[in-house]
PDB file of C-alpha atoms in Angstrom:
ATOM      1  CA  UNK A   1      99.279 112.480 109.057  1.00 96.00           C
ATOM      2  CA  UNK A   2      96.504 113.832 111.235  1.00 98.00           C
ATOM      3  CA  UNK A   3      96.088 117.598 111.492  1.00 98.00           C
ATOM      4  CA  UNK A   4      94.319 118.295 114.786  1.00 98.00           C
ATOM      5  CA  UNK A   5      92.852 121.802 114.953  1.00 98.00           C
ATOM      6  CA  UNK A   6      92.372 122.714 118.592  1.00 96.00           C
ATOM      7  CA  UNK A   7      91.301 125.939 120.278  1.00 94.00           C
ATOM      8  CA  UNK A   8      88.419 127.512 122.091  1.00 88.00           C
ATOM      9  CA  UNK A   9      84.879 127.588 120.801  1.00 85.00           C
ATOM     10  CA  UNK A  10      84.623 130.132 117.949  1.00 86.00           C
ATOM     11  CA  UNK A  11      88.389 130.208 117.409  1.00 88.00           C
ATOM     12  CA  UNK A  12      87.916 129.299 113.724  1.00 92.00           C
ATOM     13  CA  UNK A  13      88.628 125.569 113.661  1.00 94.00           C
ATOM     14  CA  UNK A  14      85.781 124.619 111.324  1.00 94.00           C
ATOM     15  CA  UNK A  15      86.515 127.471 108.915  1.00 96.00           C
ATOM     16  CA  UNK A  16      90.198 126.539 108.841  1.00 98.00           C
ATOM     17  CA  UNK A  17      89.341 122.856 108.353  1.00 98.00           C
ATOM     18  CA  UNK A  18      87.249 123.724 105.286  1.00 97.00           C
ATOM     19  CA  UNK A  19      90.095 125.805 103.835  1.00 98.00           C
ATOM     20  CA  UNK A  20      92.646 123.058 104.443  1.00 98.00           C
ATOM     21  CA  UNK A  21      90.328 120.439 102.944  1.00 98.00           C
ATOM     22  CA  UNK A  22      89.943 122.583  99.846  1.00 97.00           C
ATOM     23  CA  UNK A  23      93.720 122.816  99.474  1.00 97.00           C
ATOM     24  CA  UNK A  24      94.703 119.250 100.369  1.00 97.00           C
ATOM     25  CA  UNK A  25      93.596 116.648  97.828  1.00 94.00           C
ATOM     26  CA  UNK A  26      92.893 113.319  99.465  1.00 93.00           C
ATOM     27  CA  UNK A  27      92.090 114.900 102.812  1.00 97.00           C
ATOM     28  CA  UNK A  28      88.978 114.268 104.857  1.00 97.00           C
ATOM     29  CA  UNK A  29      87.451 116.376 107.625  1.00 98.00           C
ATOM     30  CA  UNK A  30      86.387 114.370 110.677  1.00 98.00           C
ATOM     31  CA  UNK A  31      84.364 116.086 113.399  1.00 96.00           C
ATOM     32  CA  UNK A  32      84.480 114.097 116.663  1.00 97.00           C
ATOM     33  CA  UNK A  33      81.361 115.940 117.817  1.00 92.00           C
ATOM     34  CA  UNK A  34      79.459 113.457 115.646  1.00 95.00           C
ATOM     35  CA  UNK A  35      80.786 110.644 117.849  1.00 96.00           C
ATOM     36  CA  UNK A  36      79.380 112.409 120.907  1.00 92.00           C
ATOM     37  CA  UNK A  37      76.005 112.898 119.265  1.00 90.00           C
ATOM     38  CA  UNK A  38      75.991 109.225 118.317  1.00 93.00           C
ATOM     39  CA  UNK A  39      76.714 108.207 121.909  1.00 93.00           C
ATOM     40  CA  UNK A  40      73.919 110.447 123.176  1.00 89.00           C
ATOM     41  CA  UNK A  41      71.500 108.440 121.013  1.00 91.00           C
ATOM     42  CA  UNK A  42      72.225 105.399 123.194  1.00 93.00           C
ATOM     43  CA  UNK A  43      72.602 106.950 126.625  1.00 88.00           C
ATOM     44  CA  UNK A  44      71.225 109.950 128.434  1.00 83.00           C
ATOM     45  CA  UNK A  45      73.027 113.117 127.374  1.00 75.00           C
ATOM     46  CA  UNK A  46      75.387 114.519 129.966  1.00 79.00           C
ATOM     47  CA  UNK A  47      76.798 118.039 130.256  1.00 78.00           C
ATOM     48  CA  UNK A  48      79.732 117.307 127.933  1.00 85.00           C
ATOM     49  CA  UNK A  49      80.279 114.164 125.880  1.00 89.00           C
ATOM     50  CA  UNK A  50      84.048 114.639 126.220  1.00 92.00           C
ATOM     51  CA  UNK A  51      83.616 113.463 129.815  1.00 92.00           C
ATOM     52  CA  UNK A  52      82.573 110.034 128.517  1.00 94.00           C
ATOM     53  CA  UNK A  53      85.552 107.640 128.410  1.00 96.00           C
ATOM     54  CA  UNK A  54      83.871 105.881 125.477  1.00 96.00           C
ATOM     55  CA  UNK A  55      83.845 109.173 123.527  1.00 96.00           C
ATOM     56  CA  UNK A  56      87.588 109.608 123.927  1.00 97.00           C
ATOM     57  CA  UNK A  57      88.259 105.966 123.036  1.00 98.00           C
ATOM     58  CA  UNK A  58      85.996 106.079 119.970  1.00 98.00           C
ATOM     59  CA  UNK A  59      87.472 109.403 118.791  1.00 98.00           C
ATOM     60  CA  UNK A  60      90.907 107.790 118.636  1.00 98.00           C
ATOM     61  CA  UNK A  61      89.661 104.571 117.014  1.00 98.00           C
ATOM     62  CA  UNK A  62      87.603 106.444 114.421  1.00 98.00           C
ATOM     63  CA  UNK A  63      90.436 108.832 113.574  1.00 98.00           C
ATOM     64  CA  UNK A  64      92.842 105.934 113.108  1.00 98.00           C
ATOM     65  CA  UNK A  65      90.447 104.050 110.863  1.00 98.00           C
ATOM     66  CA  UNK A  66      89.547 107.076 108.754  1.00 98.00           C
ATOM     67  CA  UNK A  67      93.182 108.096 108.319  1.00 97.00           C
ATOM     68  CA  UNK A  68      94.378 104.602 107.464  1.00 96.00           C
ATOM     69  CA  UNK A  69      91.599 103.709 105.041  1.00 97.00           C
ATOM     70  CA  UNK A  70      90.167 106.924 103.653  1.00 96.00           C
ATOM     71  CA  UNK A  71      92.261 110.052 104.149  1.00 89.00           C
ATOM     72  CA  UNK A  72      95.744 111.396 103.920  1.00 91.00           C
ATOM     73  CA  UNK A  73      95.753 113.705 105.714  1.00 97.00           C
ATOM     74  CA  UNK A  74      92.873 113.584 108.164  1.00 98.00           C
ATOM     75  CA  UNK A  75      91.778 117.023 109.389  1.00 98.00           C
ATOM     76  CA  UNK A  76      90.146 117.100 112.834  1.00 98.00           C
ATOM     77  CA  UNK A  77      88.591 120.354 114.091  1.00 98.00           C
ATOM     78  CA  UNK A  78      87.848 119.744 117.770  1.00 96.00           C
ATOM     79  CA  UNK A  79      88.384 121.683 120.963  1.00 93.00           C
ATOM     80  CA  UNK A  80      90.323 119.692 123.515  1.00 93.00           C
ATOM     81  CA  UNK A  81      90.681 122.258 126.250  1.00 80.00           C
ATOM     82  CA  UNK A  82      90.930 119.755 129.123  1.00 90.00           C
ATOM     83  CA  UNK A  83      94.593 118.932 129.336  1.00 94.00           C
ATOM     84  CA  UNK A  84      94.078 115.311 130.406  1.00 96.00           C
ATOM     85  CA  UNK A  85      91.658 114.602 127.553  1.00 97.00           C
ATOM     86  CA  UNK A  86      93.991 116.221 125.013  1.00 97.00           C
ATOM     87  CA  UNK A  87      96.897 114.121 126.290  1.00 97.00           C
ATOM     88  CA  UNK A  88      94.784 110.946 126.209  1.00 98.00           C
ATOM     89  CA  UNK A  89      93.548 111.472 122.654  1.00 98.00           C
ATOM     90  CA  UNK A  90      96.698 112.848 121.023  1.00 98.00           C
ATOM     91  CA  UNK A  91      98.766 110.303 122.942  1.00 97.00           C
ATOM     92  CA  UNK A  92      96.524 107.486 121.728  1.00 98.00           C
ATOM     93  CA  UNK A  93      97.005 108.585 118.133  1.00 98.00           C
ATOM     94  CA  UNK A  94     100.774 108.858 118.554  1.00 97.00           C
ATOM     95  CA  UNK A  95     100.954 105.493 120.362  1.00 98.00           C
ATOM     96  CA  UNK A  96      99.223 103.946 117.333  1.00 98.00           C
ATOM     97  CA  UNK A  97     101.990 105.268 115.108  1.00 97.00           C
ATOM     98  CA  UNK A  98     100.213 108.270 113.618  1.00 97.00           C
ATOM     99  CA  UNK A  99     102.020 111.528 113.028  1.00 96.00           C
ATOM    100  CA  UNK A 100      99.919 114.320 114.506  1.00 97.00           C
ATOM    101  CA  UNK A 101     100.313 117.979 113.682  1.00 98.00           C
ATOM    102  CA  UNK A 102      98.656 119.690 116.646  1.00 98.00           C
ATOM    103  CA  UNK A 103      97.509 123.238 115.898  1.00 98.00           C
ATOM    104  CA  UNK A 104      96.053 125.498 118.576  1.00 97.00           C
ATOM    105  CA  UNK A 105      94.077 128.529 117.447  1.00 96.00           C
ATOM    106  CA  UNK A 106      94.401 131.288 119.986  1.00 94.00           C
ATOM    107  CA  UNK A 107      92.204 134.384 120.087  1.00 92.00           C
ATOM    108  CA  UNK A 108      91.492 137.109 122.571  1.00 89.00           C
ATOM    109  CA  UNK A 109      88.632 136.123 124.909  1.00 85.00           C
ATOM    110  CA  UNK A 110      86.642 139.217 123.906  1.00 87.00           C
ATOM    111  CA  UNK A 111      86.892 138.187 120.243  1.00 88.00           C
ATOM    112  CA  UNK A 112      85.683 134.681 121.090  1.00 83.00           C
ATOM    113  CA  UNK A 113      82.758 136.079 123.095  1.00 83.00           C
ATOM    114  CA  UNK A 114      81.807 138.359 120.199  1.00 87.00           C
ATOM    115  CA  UNK A 115      82.014 135.513 117.678  1.00 85.00           C
ATOM    116  CA  UNK A 116      79.941 133.236 119.909  1.00 81.00           C
ATOM    117  CA  UNK A 117      77.319 135.943 120.411  1.00 79.00           C
ATOM    118  CA  UNK A 118      76.880 136.360 116.640  1.00 80.00           C
ATOM    119  CA  UNK A 119      76.380 132.653 115.945  1.00 72.00           C
ATOM    120  CA  UNK A 120      72.842 131.532 115.165  1.00 66.00           C
ATOM    121  CA  UNK A 121      71.149 130.555 118.416  1.00 59.00           C
ATOM    122  CA  UNK A 122      70.962 126.898 119.312  1.00 51.00           C
ATOM    123  CA  UNK A 123      68.194 125.475 121.462  1.00 49.00           C
ATOM    124  CA  UNK A 124      68.731 125.311 125.191  1.00 48.00           C
ATOM    125  CA  UNK A 125      69.604 121.991 126.774  1.00 48.00           C
ATOM    126  CA  UNK A 126      66.372 121.138 128.564  1.00 44.00           C
ATOM    127  CA  UNK A 127      68.202 118.961 131.072  1.00 47.00           C
ATOM    128  CA  UNK A 128      70.520 121.738 132.229  1.00 44.00           C
ATOM    129  CA  UNK A 129      68.436 124.800 131.416  1.00 46.00           C
ATOM    130  CA  UNK A 130      71.610 126.269 129.945  1.00 53.00           C
ATOM    131  CA  UNK A 131      71.737 127.738 126.449  1.00 72.00           C
ATOM    132  CA  UNK A 132      74.394 126.590 124.003  1.00 71.00           C
ATOM    133  CA  UNK A 133      75.884 130.100 124.139  1.00 70.00           C
ATOM    134  CA  UNK A 134      76.115 130.040 127.943  1.00 74.00           C
ATOM    135  CA  UNK A 135      77.625 126.555 127.800  1.00 69.00           C
ATOM    136  CA  UNK A 136      80.312 127.659 125.306  1.00 73.00           C
ATOM    137  CA  UNK A 137      81.026 130.855 127.249  1.00 73.00           C
ATOM    138  CA  UNK A 138      81.474 128.832 130.439  1.00 71.00           C
ATOM    139  CA  UNK A 139      84.302 126.931 128.741  1.00 77.00           C
ATOM    140  CA  UNK A 140      86.410 129.905 127.653  1.00 78.00           C
ATOM    141  CA  UNK A 141      89.960 129.386 128.899  1.00 79.00           C
ATOM    142  CA  UNK A 142      92.227 132.373 128.204  1.00 77.00           C
ATOM    143  CA  UNK A 143      95.295 130.475 129.474  1.00 83.00           C
ATOM    144  CA  UNK A 144      94.783 127.349 127.331  1.00 85.00           C
ATOM    145  CA  UNK A 145      97.402 128.326 124.730  1.00 85.00           C
ATOM    146  CA  UNK A 146     100.046 128.431 127.454  1.00 90.00           C
ATOM    147  CA  UNK A 147      99.367 124.793 128.392  1.00 93.00           C
ATOM    148  CA  UNK A 148      99.707 123.178 124.983  1.00 94.00           C
ATOM    149  CA  UNK A 149     102.303 120.422 124.596  1.00 94.00           C
ATOM    150  CA  UNK A 150     105.705 120.975 123.024  1.00 95.00           C
ATOM    151  CA  UNK A 151     105.549 120.946 119.243  1.00 95.00           C
ATOM    152  CA  UNK A 152     102.109 122.554 119.080  1.00 97.00           C
ATOM    153  CA  UNK A 153     101.730 125.152 116.347  1.00 97.00           C
ATOM    154  CA  UNK A 154     100.026 128.095 118.056  1.00 96.00           C
ATOM    155  CA  UNK A 155      98.378 130.583 115.695  1.00 97.00           C
ATOM    156  CA  UNK A 156      96.389 133.752 116.389  1.00 96.00           C
ATOM    157  CA  UNK A 157      93.041 133.345 114.654  1.00 95.00           C
ATOM    158  CA  UNK A 158      92.043 136.866 115.665  1.00 93.00           C
ATOM    159  CA  UNK A 159      94.983 138.342 113.735  1.00 96.00           C
ATOM    160  CA  UNK A 160      95.188 136.101 110.658  1.00 96.00           C
ATOM    161  CA  UNK A 161      92.602 135.409 107.959  1.00 96.00           C
ATOM    162  CA  UNK A 162      91.502 131.823 107.313  1.00 96.00           C
ATOM    163  CA  UNK A 163      93.713 131.801 104.199  1.00 97.00           C
ATOM    164  CA  UNK A 164      96.726 133.015 106.192  1.00 98.00           C
ATOM    165  CA  UNK A 165      96.061 130.440 108.903  1.00 98.00           C
ATOM    166  CA  UNK A 166      95.888 127.733 106.233  1.00 98.00           C
ATOM    167  CA  UNK A 167      99.210 128.942 104.780  1.00 98.00           C
ATOM    168  CA  UNK A 168     100.825 128.592 108.222  1.00 98.00           C
ATOM    169  CA  UNK A 169      99.352 125.141 108.828  1.00 98.00           C
ATOM    170  CA  UNK A 170     100.357 123.931 105.369  1.00 98.00           C
ATOM    171  CA  UNK A 171     103.939 125.166 105.923  1.00 97.00           C
ATOM    172  CA  UNK A 172     104.075 123.220 109.222  1.00 97.00           C
ATOM    173  CA  UNK A 173     102.455 120.194 107.527  1.00 97.00           C
ATOM    174  CA  UNK A 174     105.041 120.196 104.751  1.00 94.00           C
ATOM    175  CA  UNK A 175     107.858 120.642 107.249  1.00 93.00           C
ATOM    176  CA  UNK A 176     106.553 117.793 109.417  1.00 89.00           C
ATOM    177  CA  UNK A 177     106.154 115.549 106.381  1.00 76.00           C
ATOM    178  CA  UNK A 178     109.779 116.036 105.382  1.00 55.00           C
ATOM    179  CA  UNK A 179     111.146 114.887 108.752  1.00 53.00           C
TER     180      UNK A 179
END
């Protein structure tokens, strides 16, 4: 199974992925951002590597390979806030026969802004003149949780601790595995 941790920037996906990895022997954490960084080594960086069709294709192919050969389950912390991209990627995984537990971490926009503001600063993108903080803030989508597909486990990361979130995900994982 693939556990896809979705949600806005600073929703807690990476923290939850670490907690799940600690609790799930045989699991592997795969960050599709690395695929985007790899692509940017070969082509000029754009505003968002998710806009690259090759990124979306490679994310699916890499997830399938890692899950089949190296991990059970595969844990993927990655924001997919564009509905079409989420459908393309999760659909590609499902079409390949993978069971996907899609988790969306929801948090109040003010909490996300506060969390983003306290992150260590990243360098500005010289091509856009936009800081990493401004870029992330420009992608906040307070209505994203309402647009998630049926079967998505929606959890409030501003109300639950990482351990409590992991408990909820593990309960859904065990339930999904017994179907």
